[in-house]
XYZ file of C-alpha atoms in Angstrom:
437
model
C 0.000 0.000 0.000
C 1.340 3.404 -0.890
C 0.452 6.917 0.030
C 1.687 10.387 -0.735
C 4.294 11.335 1.827
C 5.251 14.750 0.398
C 6.527 16.981 3.234
C 4.595 20.074 4.191
C 5.935 23.597 3.639
C 6.314 24.027 7.389
C 8.447 20.887 7.626
C 10.736 21.940 4.754
C 11.156 25.515 5.941
C 12.128 24.430 9.439
C 15.145 22.445 8.222
C 18.635 24.022 8.451
C 19.344 23.107 4.813
C 16.464 25.273 3.583
C 17.980 28.405 5.130
C 21.688 27.639 4.836
C 21.909 26.454 1.218
C 20.947 29.752 -0.509
C 23.033 31.776 1.945
C 26.147 29.647 1.501
C 25.899 29.332 -2.309
C 25.305 33.051 -2.927
C 27.989 34.077 -0.416
C 30.579 31.825 -2.060
C 29.641 33.032 -5.541
C 29.850 36.695 -4.621
C 33.125 36.181 -2.750
C 34.672 34.535 -5.799
C 33.309 37.319 -7.999
C 34.809 40.065 -5.816
C 38.172 38.351 -5.354
C 38.666 37.585 -9.048
C 37.414 40.879 -10.421
C 39.089 43.219 -7.944
C 42.286 41.170 -7.729
C 42.913 41.624 -11.439
C 42.582 45.389 -11.751
C 43.926 47.074 -8.627
C 47.675 47.171 -9.368
C 48.683 46.339 -12.969
C 52.270 47.633 -12.525
C 52.830 45.285 -9.591
C 51.861 42.258 -11.671
C 53.836 43.093 -14.813
C 55.370 39.961 -16.295
C 57.178 39.927 -19.657
C 55.252 42.954 -20.932
C 56.395 43.190 -24.599
C 57.843 46.511 -25.792
C 60.120 46.971 -28.799
C 63.347 48.973 -28.663
C 64.416 50.257 -32.070
C 67.793 51.961 -32.390
C 68.209 53.590 -35.803
C 70.989 55.964 -34.705
C 73.794 56.152 -37.275
C 76.217 57.957 -34.975
C 78.437 60.953 -35.754
C 81.922 62.350 -35.134
C 82.532 64.547 -32.107
C 83.864 68.067 -32.805
C 87.646 67.943 -33.135
C 87.650 64.179 -32.915
C 89.049 61.554 -35.249
C 86.568 60.921 -38.124
C 87.205 57.215 -37.735
C 86.167 57.389 -34.073
C 82.403 57.848 -34.312
C 80.203 58.396 -31.281
C 76.798 56.705 -31.050
C 74.629 58.076 -28.275
C 71.811 55.758 -29.362
C 73.871 52.795 -28.188
C 74.353 54.537 -24.850
C 70.570 54.977 -24.539
C 70.014 51.298 -25.355
C 72.577 50.217 -22.755
C 71.010 52.509 -20.172
C 67.520 51.135 -20.833
C 68.730 47.528 -20.750
C 70.453 48.093 -17.406
C 67.655 50.170 -15.925
C 64.603 47.978 -16.418
C 63.454 44.811 -14.689
C 63.651 42.174 -17.423
C 61.308 39.923 -15.486
C 58.604 42.560 -15.779
C 59.428 44.129 -19.144
C 60.247 42.135 -22.269
C 62.332 44.790 -24.048
C 62.950 43.431 -27.536
C 65.630 45.010 -29.745
C 64.268 44.718 -33.285
C 64.198 46.709 -36.530
C 61.653 49.373 -37.365
C 59.890 47.261 -40.025
C 59.355 44.356 -37.637
C 58.233 46.720 -34.880
C 55.613 48.303 -37.135
C 54.408 44.916 -38.333
C 53.992 43.623 -34.797
C 52.288 46.812 -33.656
C 49.888 46.328 -36.563
C 49.109 42.769 -35.427
C 48.766 43.604 -31.738
C 51.645 41.399 -30.569
C 53.497 44.457 -29.216
C 52.053 46.935 -26.756
C 54.467 49.691 -27.737
C 57.858 50.670 -29.096
C 60.681 53.034 -28.126
C 62.307 54.397 -31.272
C 65.666 56.224 -31.442
C 65.937 58.037 -34.814
C 68.865 57.880 -37.211
C 70.033 61.462 -36.502
C 69.962 61.145 -32.717
C 73.726 61.496 -32.186
C 73.996 64.277 -34.774
C 71.296 66.314 -33.036
C 72.863 65.661 -29.648
C 76.250 66.976 -30.838
C 74.590 70.061 -32.323
C 72.832 70.640 -29.003
C 76.159 70.423 -27.155
C 77.811 72.869 -29.559
C 74.901 75.305 -29.273
C 75.391 75.509 -25.514
C 78.477 77.671 -26.124
C 77.943 78.922 -29.696
C 74.893 80.935 -30.705
C 72.605 79.281 -33.246
C 69.336 77.448 -33.820
C 69.078 74.109 -32.103
C 66.577 71.296 -31.670
C 66.659 68.703 -28.936
C 67.294 65.109 -29.993
C 64.033 63.147 -29.978
C 63.111 59.681 -28.751
C 59.577 58.568 -29.585
C 57.458 56.225 -27.476
C 54.836 54.607 -29.679
C 51.794 53.249 -27.862
C 49.354 50.767 -29.383
C 45.834 51.910 -28.436
C 44.289 49.126 -30.531
C 45.797 46.620 -28.100
C 43.975 48.277 -25.176
C 43.768 51.635 -23.457
C 45.371 50.385 -20.237
C 48.293 48.845 -22.128
C 48.860 52.180 -23.894
C 48.981 53.950 -20.531
C 51.395 51.340 -19.185
C 53.727 51.752 -22.181
C 53.774 55.513 -21.711
C 54.432 55.204 -17.982
C 57.151 52.571 -18.404
C 58.831 54.451 -21.254
C 58.869 57.887 -19.643
C 60.097 56.495 -16.309
C 62.914 54.499 -17.900
C 63.965 57.328 -20.224
C 63.954 59.896 -17.401
C 66.844 58.097 -15.733
C 68.655 57.590 -19.032
C 68.085 61.249 -19.937
C 69.620 62.357 -16.660
C 72.717 60.198 -17.147
C 73.122 61.407 -20.687
C 72.792 65.016 -19.518
C 75.594 64.518 -17.016
C 77.738 63.012 -19.753
C 77.105 65.924 -22.129
C 77.699 68.560 -19.450
C 81.036 66.962 -18.566
C 82.006 66.692 -22.242
C 81.245 70.374 -22.986
C 82.990 71.541 -19.794
C 86.122 69.573 -20.666
C 86.192 71.003 -24.187
C 85.842 74.563 -22.871
C 88.630 74.014 -20.364
C 90.843 72.508 -23.057
C 90.218 75.548 -25.275
C 91.512 77.895 -22.561
C 89.061 80.659 -23.495
C 87.565 80.925 -20.023
C 84.062 80.586 -21.485
C 81.492 79.124 -19.109
C 78.256 77.301 -19.803
C 75.312 79.635 -19.248
C 72.593 78.729 -16.789
C 70.001 78.217 -19.513
C 72.368 76.021 -21.525
C 73.238 73.979 -18.447
C 69.551 73.333 -17.778
C 69.081 72.203 -21.375
C 72.125 69.952 -21.246
C 70.949 68.335 -18.012
C 67.816 67.024 -19.796
C 68.849 66.929 -23.441
C 66.370 64.433 -24.866
C 62.850 65.389 -25.904
C 60.685 62.313 -25.219
C 57.530 62.245 -27.337
C 54.599 59.875 -26.862
C 52.724 59.075 -30.082
C 49.844 56.686 -30.703
C 50.624 54.166 -33.433
C 47.639 53.896 -35.791
C 45.211 55.853 -33.570
C 41.704 54.539 -33.057
C 38.807 56.225 -34.829
C 35.872 57.723 -32.995
C 33.195 55.342 -31.783
C 35.544 52.745 -30.314
C 35.333 53.675 -26.631
C 39.120 54.202 -26.365
C 39.580 50.601 -27.482
C 37.101 49.050 -25.045
C 34.505 48.359 -27.731
C 36.226 45.066 -28.638
C 35.915 43.839 -25.051
C 32.276 44.873 -24.721
C 31.298 43.395 -28.073
C 32.975 40.120 -27.092
C 31.099 40.265 -23.789
C 27.830 40.712 -25.679
C 28.556 37.577 -27.711
C 29.327 35.526 -24.598
C 26.216 36.768 -22.804
C 24.097 36.058 -25.885
C 25.253 32.440 -25.839
C 25.117 31.970 -22.069
C 21.899 33.894 -21.364
C 20.246 32.765 -24.574
C 20.923 29.140 -23.708
C 19.425 29.613 -20.228
C 16.282 31.255 -21.621
C 15.811 28.707 -24.411
C 16.422 25.850 -21.988
C 13.746 27.153 -19.615
C 11.172 27.938 -22.307
C 11.558 24.640 -24.137
C 11.316 22.653 -20.904
C 8.198 24.625 -20.006
C 6.508 24.007 -23.367
C 7.386 20.306 -23.215
C 5.923 20.022 -19.717
C 9.176 19.322 -17.876
C 9.153 22.596 -15.945
C 6.411 24.986 -14.826
C 6.063 28.397 -16.416
C 4.903 31.453 -14.526
C 3.487 34.659 -16.030
C 2.885 37.023 -13.132
C 0.219 35.345 -10.992
C -0.444 32.653 -13.605
C 1.137 29.243 -13.077
C 1.198 26.977 -16.117
C 2.217 23.338 -16.043
C 1.854 21.737 -19.476
C 1.389 18.036 -19.932
C 4.655 16.142 -20.288
C 5.515 15.357 -23.895
C 6.976 11.941 -24.618
C 10.446 12.945 -25.778
C 13.758 11.704 -24.475
C 16.677 13.799 -23.248
C 18.734 13.515 -26.418
C 15.949 14.680 -28.747
C 15.098 17.488 -26.333
C 18.704 18.665 -26.438
C 18.695 18.582 -30.254
C 15.611 20.816 -30.295
C 17.332 23.300 -27.965
C 20.471 23.251 -30.095
C 18.399 23.998 -33.209
C 16.908 27.062 -31.525
C 20.405 28.244 -30.546
C 21.811 27.828 -34.054
C 18.987 29.869 -35.589
C 19.233 32.526 -32.894
C 23.017 32.862 -33.297
C 22.741 34.309 -36.802
C 19.875 36.594 -35.855
C 21.480 37.932 -32.672
C 24.930 38.377 -34.236
C 23.396 40.482 -37.008
C 21.299 42.392 -34.484
C 24.333 43.219 -32.325
C 26.255 44.527 -35.308
C 23.318 46.558 -36.634
C 22.698 48.213 -33.265
C 26.423 48.888 -32.752
C 26.738 50.461 -36.199
C 23.650 52.585 -35.562
C 25.272 53.847 -32.353
C 28.437 54.847 -34.205
C 30.782 51.852 -33.962
C 33.015 51.657 -37.080
C 33.044 48.227 -38.735
C 35.273 47.552 -41.732
C 34.843 43.765 -41.875
C 31.128 43.313 -41.277
C 30.815 39.828 -42.790
C 33.713 38.462 -40.722
C 32.274 40.014 -37.566
C 28.834 38.507 -38.237
C 30.239 35.069 -39.052
C 32.501 34.956 -36.025
C 29.752 36.349 -33.784
C 27.347 33.624 -34.947
C 30.003 30.974 -34.334
C 30.676 32.268 -30.819
C 26.994 32.414 -29.847
C 26.465 28.916 -31.224
C 29.495 27.480 -29.415
C 28.740 29.120 -26.065
C 25.005 28.367 -26.298
C 25.396 24.713 -27.262
C 28.053 24.125 -24.597
C 25.962 25.855 -21.926
C 22.929 23.735 -22.849
C 25.003 20.564 -22.748
C 26.281 21.467 -19.275
C 22.698 22.007 -18.062
C 21.612 18.736 -19.676
C 24.453 16.909 -17.940
C 24.285 18.512 -14.499
C 20.727 19.820 -14.243
C 20.218 22.881 -12.041
C 23.872 22.720 -10.980
C 24.751 23.323 -14.627
C 23.556 26.919 -14.363
C 26.107 27.602 -11.628
C 28.835 25.862 -13.633
C 28.006 28.011 -16.662
C 28.053 31.140 -14.509
C 31.560 30.289 -13.296
C 32.925 29.342 -16.711
C 31.370 32.061 -18.855
C 31.190 34.991 -16.420
C 33.017 34.752 -13.094
C 36.278 33.223 -14.353
C 36.029 34.546 -17.903
C 35.810 38.311 -17.606
C 38.927 39.011 -15.482
C 40.988 36.580 -17.592
C 39.842 38.011 -20.924
C 42.689 40.528 -21.234
C 40.164 43.019 -22.576
C 40.547 45.619 -19.840
C 43.876 44.805 -18.160
C 46.552 43.089 -20.308
C 47.319 39.550 -19.173
C 50.988 40.564 -18.844
C 49.864 43.067 -16.196
C 47.538 40.676 -14.337
C 48.223 38.027 -11.668
C 49.573 34.803 -13.155
C 46.311 33.000 -12.379
C 44.554 35.012 -15.077
C 47.140 34.210 -17.733
C 46.710 30.523 -16.912
C 42.925 30.776 -17.121
C 43.171 32.613 -20.433
C 44.710 29.528 -22.047
C 41.314 27.795 -22.064
C 38.714 30.308 -20.851
C 36.451 31.167 -23.821
C 36.201 34.893 -23.118
C 39.889 35.522 -23.868
C 39.750 33.681 -27.177
C 36.549 35.514 -28.134
C 38.022 38.892 -27.194
C 41.146 38.256 -29.293
C 39.041 37.258 -32.289
C 36.735 40.259 -31.941
C 39.678 42.640 -31.452
C 41.370 41.283 -34.555
C 38.268 41.894 -36.675
C 37.502 45.364 -35.302
C 41.020 46.804 -34.941
C 43.577 44.734 -36.885
C 41.970 44.098 -40.262
C 40.675 40.590 -39.410
C 44.219 39.252 -39.805
C 44.867 35.716 -38.633
C 48.194 36.603 -36.993
C 46.415 39.233 -34.888
C 44.603 36.477 -32.997
C 41.669 35.653 -35.274
C 42.955 32.289 -36.490
C 43.697 31.098 -32.955
C 40.340 32.401 -31.749
C 38.404 30.553 -34.469
C 40.138 27.258 -33.757
C 39.656 27.570 -29.999
C 35.977 28.435 -30.498
C 35.543 25.370 -32.709
C 37.242 23.230 -30.065
C 34.850 24.601 -27.444
C 31.907 23.845 -29.722
C 33.152 20.292 -30.246
C 33.506 19.775 -26.479
C 29.943 21.011 -25.956
C 28.527 18.751 -28.669
C 30.342 15.663 -27.380
C 29.366 16.372 -23.764
C 25.705 16.813 -24.706
C 25.475 13.737 -26.892
C 27.332 11.406 -24.542
C 25.509 12.414 -21.348
C 21.971 12.546 -22.755
C 22.329 9.245 -24.614
C 23.731 7.664 -21.458
C 20.843 8.982 -19.340
C 18.312 7.737 -21.920
C 19.829 4.255 -22.044
C 19.814 4.090 -18.248
C 16.143 5.045 -18.185
C 16.574 8.280 -16.254
C 13.271 9.882 -17.198
C 12.548 13.551 -16.550
C 9.515 12.873 -14.375
C 8.779 13.233 -10.693
C 8.441 9.957 -8.855
C 6.555 10.286 -5.560
C 8.037 8.524 -2.596
C 6.475 5.184 -1.702
C 5.888 4.288 1.911
C-alpha cells in the first residue's frame, strides 16, 4: 500500500538546509566574484610579467667636434645600454628589433608599444652640445614612445608610464655626460668661457621624449574598449540565450512549470527523451546565433561603432553564440540545475577578469594568464579585437580564436550527446516519482 508522503511547507522551511543552502551558495559566488574581479585590476604595474615593448635603435652615430673621423660616437647605443640596465627584465620584455618588424607587430597587436631612437639622434645631440656655447638654432634630440591603443587603453597607458620612467633616468645620465664633455672642451680651449645657466639646464635634460599613438583609433571605439564589450555581448548572448531557451523549451514540453505574473502553467509532459530534447534546444540556438549576431552589429553600427569587416564580424559572432550556447545547454543537460552555476563560473566569473580586454594579461596576476589559455572569453576577445582593430588578420589572434571556439563547440557537442544518450539508455526519465511508503 502506498500513500503520498510529500513533506509540508512548514516541515521543509524548518530544516537548516532550507535556510543555509541559498546563503552559503550566494555568499561563495559573490566572494569569488569580488576576489577575481578586484584582484585583477587594482595594481597592474605590480603584476607586470614579460610585458612586450620593442626597442628600435636607428641611430647612425656621428663624429665629435675635433675628434678623429674614424672614431664615431653613437649616443643611441648609450641609450640602449642605459635602458637595458635600468629595467626589470622579469617585468618588461624589451625586444631590440628593426623598425619594419616593430611596425608589423604593432599592426598585429603582438606588441604593446615601441621606443624608437631616430637615425640622426647622435647628430642632433652633438649640435645641441655645440649650441650651448655657440649661438645658433638648435633642436633637442628626440626619442619617440609609440603606444598601441588598438591593443587596449590600459596597455597604452602602461607603455607611456614605463617608457617615460625608464627614459627619465637615461636622460639624466646622458645630460651629465654631455655637461662633462662640454665643460672639458671649454677648459681645453683655454678661453675661459662658461656654460650659461640656460644652456646647463638644457644639457641636463637633453632628450625630448615624445609619446605618439601608433595607428590611432577612430571615434566610436570607446578608447579601445569596444572590442571587449562586443565580445562580452557575444558571450552573454550564448550563455543567457541558452538559459532562456532551456527554460522555455522545458516549459513548453511540460518538464518545468512556467509562470506569467500570478499565472502558473504546467503543461502536460511530452513523450520525448533527453537527447531529442537537447537537439531541439540546439536547433533554436543555431537559428538565434545568426539573428542575434546580425542584431548586435546593426545596433552597434547605428550607435556609431566603425566596422570595416562586417561579414567576418557577423560570421565569427554567430560561431561564438552557437558554441557558447550549445556548450551551456550541454552542461545544463548533464548537471541539471547545478549546470547553471557551472556556466556562470565558466562564462562569467572566471572569464571576464581573464579576458585581457581591460587589463593586459601581462599586467595581471599569473592565475589570469593561466585561465586565459582555455577560458572562452579571452579567445573571443582576441578574435573580436582582430576583426575590429587589426583588419581581421589571422596573426592578430583571429585564427587562434576561431580554432579555440571550434574546439569549445566540439567539447559542448560531445558532452551533450554522450551524457543525454547515457541517461536515456539508463532510463533516467525527466519525471517526478513520488516517494512510496
